[in-house]
Amino acid sequence: MRLLVVEDDPDLNRQLVSALSDAGYAVDTAFDGEEGHFLGDTEPYDAVILDIGLPQRDGISVLEQWRRDDRKMPVLILTARDRWSDKVAGIDAGADDYVAKPFHMEEILARIRALLRRSTGHAKNEIEVGPLRLDTRSSRVTVDGAPVKLTSHEYRLLAYLMHHRGRVVSRSELIEHLYDQDFDRDSNTIEVFVGRLRKKIPSGLIETVRGLGYCLGSIADEA
Ligand code: CA
């Protein structure tokens, strides 16, 4: 899952990027409204954290423009504590959720998890495909209850496929959603990671759909 953080306070921006990266997300970052708008307009983010008070262009205007242009990614806005009117304006502009500053990072992480699972059609924190289970809170993966040890890249790939279970996901979509914009993107790496994953989970679970990409769990879902 790939996120965008638009926050002009350098310390807060760094804290957000660090906590989100530690939680297994690919994170791009912007420090003003113009740059933030451009990235959200041109890159396919799974969710965005958008500060309302931004230099060059305020968060409400950025969000309104995205929604006018039919950008549908979930957006969590950051508002000042006592500005209830910002929350109303932000939600009316198309925000999906808000957090007031100052906040606990755990709250941001929980709300992002909720936005990501809702936007992919999941109500529960745990996603299951056959014997495979992903706990999005703890980032733990088990097969028949036994823990599976994954590297962070393997985890990102599996978590994306599990959120989108039963759907064919192309290699280019995976590259766009698993890596931040500075990452050296090479579609062969996806094949390598899929190969490694297949050795760690029941190998039939990830199906290769020739010419289209990969599908997790179509067989299990039919059962
Ligand atoms: Ca600000």
PDB file of C-alpha atoms in Angstrom, residues 16-220:
ATOM      1  CA  LEU A  16       4.493  10.553  10.045  1.00  0.00           C
ATOM      2  CA  VAL A  17       6.701   9.193   7.262  1.00  0.00           C
ATOM      3  CA  SER A  18       8.798   7.247   9.746  1.00  0.00           C
ATOM      4  CA  ALA A  19       5.816   5.692  11.579  1.00  0.00           C
ATOM      5  CA  LEU A  20       4.027   4.801   8.335  1.00  0.00           C
ATOM      6  CA  SER A  21       7.178   3.318   6.789  1.00  0.00           C
ATOM      7  CA  ASP A  22       7.763   1.264   9.934  1.00  0.00           C
ATOM      8  CA  ALA A  23       4.186   0.002   9.613  1.00  0.00           C
ATOM      9  CA  GLY A  24       5.025  -1.371   6.151  1.00  0.00           C
ATOM     10  CA  TYR A  25       3.687   1.310   3.816  1.00  0.00           C
ATOM     11  CA  ALA A  26       5.508   2.910   0.900  1.00  0.00           C
ATOM     12  CA  VAL A  27       5.337   6.647   1.596  1.00  0.00           C
ATOM     13  CA  ASP A  28       5.770   9.717  -0.604  1.00  0.00           C
ATOM     14  CA  THR A  29       5.890  13.138   0.946  1.00  0.00           C
ATOM     15  CA  ALA A  30       5.075  16.762   0.117  1.00  0.00           C
ATOM     16  CA  PHE A  31       5.550  19.942   2.154  1.00  0.00           C
ATOM     17  CA  ASP A  32       3.161  22.366   0.465  1.00  0.00           C
ATOM     18  CA  GLY A  33      -0.241  22.357  -1.217  1.00  0.00           C
ATOM     19  CA  GLU A  34       1.003  22.686  -4.802  1.00  0.00           C
ATOM     20  CA  GLU A  35       3.410  19.753  -4.589  1.00  0.00           C
ATOM     21  CA  GLY A  36       0.840  17.714  -2.670  1.00  0.00           C
ATOM     22  CA  HIS A  37      -1.854  18.408  -5.230  1.00  0.00           C
ATOM     23  CA  PHE A  38       0.452  17.460  -8.095  1.00  0.00           C
ATOM     24  CA  LEU A  39       1.476  14.132  -6.538  1.00  0.00           C
ATOM     25  CA  GLY A  40      -2.094  13.184  -5.614  1.00  0.00           C
ATOM     26  CA  ASP A  41      -3.186  14.085  -9.130  1.00  0.00           C
ATOM     27  CA  THR A  42      -0.544  12.040 -10.927  1.00  0.00           C
ATOM     28  CA  GLU A  43       0.325   9.070  -8.686  1.00  0.00           C
ATOM     29  CA  PRO A  44      -2.011   6.232  -7.628  1.00  0.00           C
ATOM     30  CA  TYR A  45      -2.082   6.416  -3.818  1.00  0.00           C
ATOM     31  CA  ASP A  46      -4.034   3.995  -1.661  1.00  0.00           C
ATOM     32  CA  ALA A  47      -4.636   6.784   0.890  1.00  0.00           C
ATOM     33  CA  VAL A  48      -3.514  10.351   1.601  1.00  0.00           C
ATOM     34  CA  ILE A  49      -2.843  12.202   4.867  1.00  0.00           C
ATOM     35  CA  LEU A  50      -3.488  15.879   4.133  1.00  0.00           C
ATOM     36  CA  ASP A  51      -2.853  18.811   6.456  1.00  0.00           C
ATOM     37  CA  ILE A  52      -5.412  21.616   6.126  1.00  0.00           C
ATOM     38  CA  GLY A  53      -3.094  24.561   6.854  1.00  0.00           C
ATOM     39  CA  LEU A  54      -0.503  24.420   4.063  1.00  0.00           C
ATOM     40  CA  PRO A  55       1.641  27.023   2.287  1.00  0.00           C
ATOM     41  CA  GLN A  56       0.946  27.885  -1.368  1.00  0.00           C
ATOM     42  CA  ARG A  57      -2.414  26.172  -1.452  1.00  0.00           C
ATOM     43  CA  ASP A  58      -4.578  25.114   1.511  1.00  0.00           C
ATOM     44  CA  GLY A  59      -5.638  21.526   2.066  1.00  0.00           C
ATOM     45  CA  ILE A  60      -9.355  22.148   1.474  1.00  0.00           C
ATOM     46  CA  SER A  61      -8.662  23.591  -1.982  1.00  0.00           C
ATOM     47  CA  VAL A  62      -6.310  20.693  -2.822  1.00  0.00           C
ATOM     48  CA  LEU A  63      -8.933  18.164  -1.780  1.00  0.00           C
ATOM     49  CA  GLU A  64     -11.765  19.903  -3.664  1.00  0.00           C
ATOM     50  CA  GLN A  65      -9.659  19.906  -6.819  1.00  0.00           C
ATOM     51  CA  TRP A  66      -8.865  16.186  -6.504  1.00  0.00           C
ATOM     52  CA  ARG A  67     -12.519  15.336  -6.063  1.00  0.00           C
ATOM     53  CA  ARG A  68     -13.563  17.606  -8.971  1.00  0.00           C
ATOM     54  CA  ASP A  69     -11.041  15.695 -11.097  1.00  0.00           C
ATOM     55  CA  ASP A  70     -12.506  12.383  -9.897  1.00  0.00           C
ATOM     56  CA  ARG A  71      -9.551  11.299  -7.742  1.00  0.00           C
ATOM     57  CA  LYS A  72     -11.194   8.821  -5.396  1.00  0.00           C
ATOM     58  CA  MET A  73      -8.424   7.765  -2.982  1.00  0.00           C
ATOM     59  CA  PRO A  74      -9.321   7.883   0.738  1.00  0.00           C
ATOM     60  CA  VAL A  75      -8.149  11.126   2.368  1.00  0.00           C
ATOM     61  CA  LEU A  76      -7.514  11.660   6.077  1.00  0.00           C
ATOM     62  CA  ILE A  77      -7.238  15.357   6.953  1.00  0.00           C
ATOM     63  CA  LEU A  78      -5.236  16.843   9.829  1.00  0.00           C
ATOM     64  CA  THR A  79      -6.990  19.754  11.523  1.00  0.00           C
ATOM     65  CA  ALA A  80      -6.145  22.194  14.299  1.00  0.00           C
ATOM     66  CA  ARG A  81      -7.639  21.153  17.635  1.00  0.00           C
ATOM     67  CA  ASP A  82     -10.247  23.880  18.090  1.00  0.00           C
ATOM     68  CA  ARG A  83     -11.223  24.415  14.482  1.00  0.00           C
ATOM     69  CA  TRP A  84     -14.427  22.413  14.261  1.00  0.00           C
ATOM     70  CA  SER A  85     -15.277  24.389  11.113  1.00  0.00           C
ATOM     71  CA  ASP A  86     -12.176  22.894   9.398  1.00  0.00           C
ATOM     72  CA  LYS A  87     -13.505  19.405  10.059  1.00  0.00           C
ATOM     73  CA  VAL A  88     -16.881  20.249   8.529  1.00  0.00           C
ATOM     74  CA  ALA A  89     -15.313  21.997   5.539  1.00  0.00           C
ATOM     75  CA  GLY A  90     -12.869  19.131   5.045  1.00  0.00           C
ATOM     76  CA  ILE A  91     -15.484  16.409   5.158  1.00  0.00           C
ATOM     77  CA  ASP A  92     -17.752  18.419   2.841  1.00  0.00           C
ATOM     78  CA  ALA A  93     -14.796  18.828   0.475  1.00  0.00           C
ATOM     79  CA  GLY A  94     -14.485  15.030   0.236  1.00  0.00           C
ATOM     80  CA  ALA A  95     -12.375  13.917   3.210  1.00  0.00           C
ATOM     81  CA  ASP A  96     -13.095  10.414   4.540  1.00  0.00           C
ATOM     82  CA  ASP A  97     -11.859  11.005   8.060  1.00  0.00           C
ATOM     83  CA  TYR A  98      -9.999  13.551  10.185  1.00  0.00           C
ATOM     84  CA  VAL A  99      -7.617  13.666  13.121  1.00  0.00           C
ATOM     85  CA  ALA A 100      -7.151  16.817  15.215  1.00  0.00           C
ATOM     86  CA  LYS A 101      -3.650  17.964  16.198  1.00  0.00           C
ATOM     87  CA  PRO A 102      -1.921  17.117  18.414  1.00  0.00           C
ATOM     88  CA  PHE A 103      -2.545  13.418  17.925  1.00  0.00           C
ATOM     89  CA  HIS A 104      -1.129  10.068  18.953  1.00  0.00           C
ATOM     90  CA  MET A 105       0.548   8.284  16.066  1.00  0.00           C
ATOM     91  CA  GLU A 106      -1.353   5.090  16.937  1.00  0.00           C
ATOM     92  CA  GLU A 107      -4.593   6.886  16.101  1.00  0.00           C
ATOM     93  CA  ILE A 108      -3.310   7.869  12.658  1.00  0.00           C
ATOM     94  CA  LEU A 109      -2.183   4.275  12.016  1.00  0.00           C
ATOM     95  CA  ALA A 110      -5.551   2.843  13.117  1.00  0.00           C
ATOM     96  CA  ARG A 111      -7.524   5.287  10.979  1.00  0.00           C
ATOM     97  CA  ILE A 112      -5.331   4.599   7.931  1.00  0.00           C
ATOM     98  CA  ARG A 113      -5.835   0.851   8.403  1.00  0.00           C
ATOM     99  CA  ALA A 114      -9.590   1.431   8.557  1.00  0.00           C
ATOM    100  CA  LEU A 115      -9.592   3.609   5.418  1.00  0.00           C
ATOM    101  CA  LEU A 116      -7.540   1.036   3.498  1.00  0.00           C
ATOM    102  CA  ARG A 117      -9.709  -1.906   4.466  1.00  0.00           C
ATOM    103  CA  ARG A 118     -12.960  -0.021   3.804  1.00  0.00           C
ATOM    104  CA  SER A 119     -11.764   1.183   0.407  1.00  0.00           C
ATOM    105  CA  THR A 120     -10.953  -2.393  -0.572  1.00  0.00           C
ATOM    106  CA  GLY A 121     -14.232  -3.793   0.753  1.00  0.00           C
ATOM    107  CA  HIS A 122     -13.146  -5.279   4.092  1.00  0.00           C
ATOM    108  CA  ALA A 123     -14.892  -4.547   7.378  1.00  0.00           C
ATOM    109  CA  LYS A 124     -12.616  -6.623   9.631  1.00  0.00           C
ATOM    110  CA  ASN A 125      -8.998  -6.108  10.646  1.00  0.00           C
ATOM    111  CA  GLU A 126      -8.229  -9.667   9.671  1.00  0.00           C
ATOM    112  CA  ILE A 127      -8.346 -10.794   6.066  1.00  0.00           C
ATOM    113  CA  GLU A 128      -8.532 -14.497   5.300  1.00  0.00           C
ATOM    114  CA  VAL A 129      -7.919 -16.427   2.119  1.00  0.00           C
ATOM    115  CA  GLY A 130      -8.200 -20.183   2.604  1.00  0.00           C
ATOM    116  CA  PRO A 131      -5.666 -21.147   5.315  1.00  0.00           C
ATOM    117  CA  LEU A 132      -3.937 -17.762   5.012  1.00  0.00           C
ATOM    118  CA  ARG A 133      -4.720 -15.020   7.508  1.00  0.00           C
ATOM    119  CA  LEU A 134      -3.437 -11.431   7.633  1.00  0.00           C
ATOM    120  CA  ASP A 135      -3.868  -9.400  10.813  1.00  0.00           C
ATOM    121  CA  THR A 136      -3.547  -5.807   9.603  1.00  0.00           C
ATOM    122  CA  ARG A 137      -3.089  -4.478  13.159  1.00  0.00           C
ATOM    123  CA  SER A 138      -0.024  -6.518  13.996  1.00  0.00           C
ATOM    124  CA  SER A 139       1.124  -7.114  10.383  1.00  0.00           C
ATOM    125  CA  ARG A 140       1.189 -10.813  11.238  1.00  0.00           C
ATOM    126  CA  VAL A 141       0.598 -13.488   8.638  1.00  0.00           C
ATOM    127  CA  THR A 142      -0.306 -17.057   9.545  1.00  0.00           C
ATOM    128  CA  VAL A 143      -1.031 -20.249   7.597  1.00  0.00           C
ATOM    129  CA  ASP A 144      -3.340 -22.607   9.496  1.00  0.00           C
ATOM    130  CA  GLY A 145      -2.471 -20.614  12.612  1.00  0.00           C
ATOM    131  CA  ALA A 146       1.294 -20.975  12.235  1.00  0.00           C
ATOM    132  CA  PRO A 147       3.199 -17.681  11.851  1.00  0.00           C
ATOM    133  CA  VAL A 148       4.916 -17.011   8.517  1.00  0.00           C
ATOM    134  CA  LYS A 149       8.096 -14.939   8.566  1.00  0.00           C
ATOM    135  CA  LEU A 150       8.167 -12.378   5.765  1.00  0.00           C
ATOM    136  CA  THR A 151      10.561  -9.603   4.806  1.00  0.00           C
ATOM    137  CA  SER A 152       9.014  -6.132   4.581  1.00  0.00           C
ATOM    138  CA  HIS A 153       8.832  -6.300   0.766  1.00  0.00           C
ATOM    139  CA  GLU A 154       7.232  -9.732   0.850  1.00  0.00           C
ATOM    140  CA  TYR A 155       4.750  -8.479   3.437  1.00  0.00           C
ATOM    141  CA  ARG A 156       3.818  -5.427   1.344  1.00  0.00           C
ATOM    142  CA  LEU A 157       3.198  -7.597  -1.696  1.00  0.00           C
ATOM    143  CA  LEU A 158       1.125 -10.161   0.178  1.00  0.00           C
ATOM    144  CA  ALA A 159      -0.871  -7.495   2.060  1.00  0.00           C
ATOM    145  CA  TYR A 160      -1.753  -5.760  -1.219  1.00  0.00           C
ATOM    146  CA  LEU A 161      -2.842  -9.021  -2.855  1.00  0.00           C
ATOM    147  CA  MET A 162      -4.886  -9.977   0.218  1.00  0.00           C
ATOM    148  CA  HIS A 163      -6.669  -6.618   0.367  1.00  0.00           C
ATOM    149  CA  HIS A 164      -7.504  -7.178  -3.321  1.00  0.00           C
ATOM    150  CA  ARG A 165      -8.174 -10.916  -3.047  1.00  0.00           C
ATOM    151  CA  GLY A 166     -10.057 -12.530  -5.898  1.00  0.00           C
ATOM    152  CA  ARG A 167      -9.036  -9.803  -8.364  1.00  0.00           C
ATOM    153  CA  VAL A 168      -6.312  -9.964 -11.017  1.00  0.00           C
ATOM    154  CA  VAL A 169      -3.598  -7.446 -10.127  1.00  0.00           C
ATOM    155  CA  SER A 170      -1.107  -6.511 -12.831  1.00  0.00           C
ATOM    156  CA  ARG A 171       2.638  -6.212 -12.307  1.00  0.00           C
ATOM    157  CA  SER A 172       2.563  -2.506 -13.073  1.00  0.00           C
ATOM    158  CA  GLU A 173      -0.200  -1.952 -10.522  1.00  0.00           C
ATOM    159  CA  LEU A 174       1.894  -3.780  -7.928  1.00  0.00           C
ATOM    160  CA  ILE A 175       4.938  -1.667  -8.709  1.00  0.00           C
ATOM    161  CA  GLU A 176       2.913   1.540  -8.445  1.00  0.00           C
ATOM    162  CA  HIS A 177       1.357   0.574  -5.119  1.00  0.00           C
ATOM    163  CA  LEU A 178       4.252  -1.142  -3.355  1.00  0.00           C
ATOM    164  CA  TYR A 179       7.080   1.319  -3.865  1.00  0.00           C
ATOM    165  CA  ASP A 180       7.539   5.022  -3.229  1.00  0.00           C
ATOM    166  CA  GLN A 181       8.452   7.311  -6.112  1.00  0.00           C
ATOM    167  CA  ASP A 182      12.192   7.237  -5.371  1.00  0.00           C
ATOM    168  CA  PHE A 183      12.385   3.456  -5.565  1.00  0.00           C
ATOM    169  CA  ASP A 184      14.211   1.949  -8.534  1.00  0.00           C
ATOM    170  CA  ARG A 185      11.287   0.223 -10.208  1.00  0.00           C
ATOM    171  CA  ASP A 186      11.895  -2.944 -12.094  1.00  0.00           C
ATOM    172  CA  SER A 187       9.014  -5.287 -12.849  1.00  0.00           C
ATOM    173  CA  ASN A 188      11.314  -8.310 -12.536  1.00  0.00           C
ATOM    174  CA  THR A 189      11.546  -7.691  -8.790  1.00  0.00           C
ATOM    175  CA  ILE A 190       7.835  -8.447  -8.503  1.00  0.00           C
ATOM    176  CA  GLU A 191       8.369 -11.881 -10.030  1.00  0.00           C
ATOM    177  CA  VAL A 192      11.213 -12.528  -7.632  1.00  0.00           C
ATOM    178  CA  PHE A 193       9.072 -11.585  -4.602  1.00  0.00           C
ATOM    179  CA  VAL A 194       6.113 -13.642  -5.825  1.00  0.00           C
ATOM    180  CA  GLY A 195       8.493 -16.595  -6.207  1.00  0.00           C
ATOM    181  CA  ARG A 196       9.728 -16.154  -2.630  1.00  0.00           C
ATOM    182  CA  LEU A 197       6.192 -15.785  -1.281  1.00  0.00           C
ATOM    183  CA  ARG A 198       5.095 -18.983  -2.987  1.00  0.00           C
ATOM    184  CA  LYS A 199       7.751 -20.840  -1.015  1.00  0.00           C
ATOM    185  CA  LYS A 200       6.385 -19.483   2.282  1.00  0.00           C
ATOM    186  CA  ILE A 201       2.631 -19.886   1.783  1.00  0.00           C
ATOM    187  CA  PRO A 202       0.679 -22.703   0.064  1.00  0.00           C
ATOM    188  CA  SER A 203       2.022 -22.240  -3.458  1.00  0.00           C
ATOM    189  CA  GLY A 204      -1.314 -22.561  -5.284  1.00  0.00           C
ATOM    190  CA  LEU A 205      -2.757 -19.518  -3.522  1.00  0.00           C
ATOM    191  CA  ILE A 206      -1.115 -16.988  -5.830  1.00  0.00           C
ATOM    192  CA  GLU A 207      -2.205 -17.753  -9.352  1.00  0.00           C
ATOM    193  CA  THR A 208      -0.343 -16.352 -12.363  1.00  0.00           C
ATOM    194  CA  VAL A 209      -2.805 -15.096 -14.951  1.00  0.00           C
ATOM    195  CA  ARG A 210      -0.777 -15.109 -18.120  1.00  0.00           C
ATOM    196  CA  GLY A 211      -0.346 -11.683 -19.680  1.00  0.00           C
ATOM    197  CA  LEU A 212      -2.439 -10.022 -16.943  1.00  0.00           C
ATOM    198  CA  GLY A 213      -0.788 -10.475 -13.581  1.00  0.00           C
ATOM    199  CA  TYR A 214      -1.500 -12.292 -10.340  1.00  0.00           C
ATOM    200  CA  CYS A 215      -4.595 -13.309  -8.463  1.00  0.00           C
ATOM    201  CA  LEU A 216      -4.737 -14.389  -4.838  1.00  0.00           C
ATOM    202  CA  GLY A 217      -7.507 -16.568  -3.596  1.00  0.00           C
ATOM    203  CA  SER A 218      -9.818 -17.080  -6.548  1.00  0.00           C
ATOM    204  CA  ILE A 219      -9.849 -20.803  -5.892  1.00  0.00           C
ATOM    205  CA  ALA A 220     -10.433 -20.386  -2.148  1.00  0.00           C
TER     206      ALA A 220
END
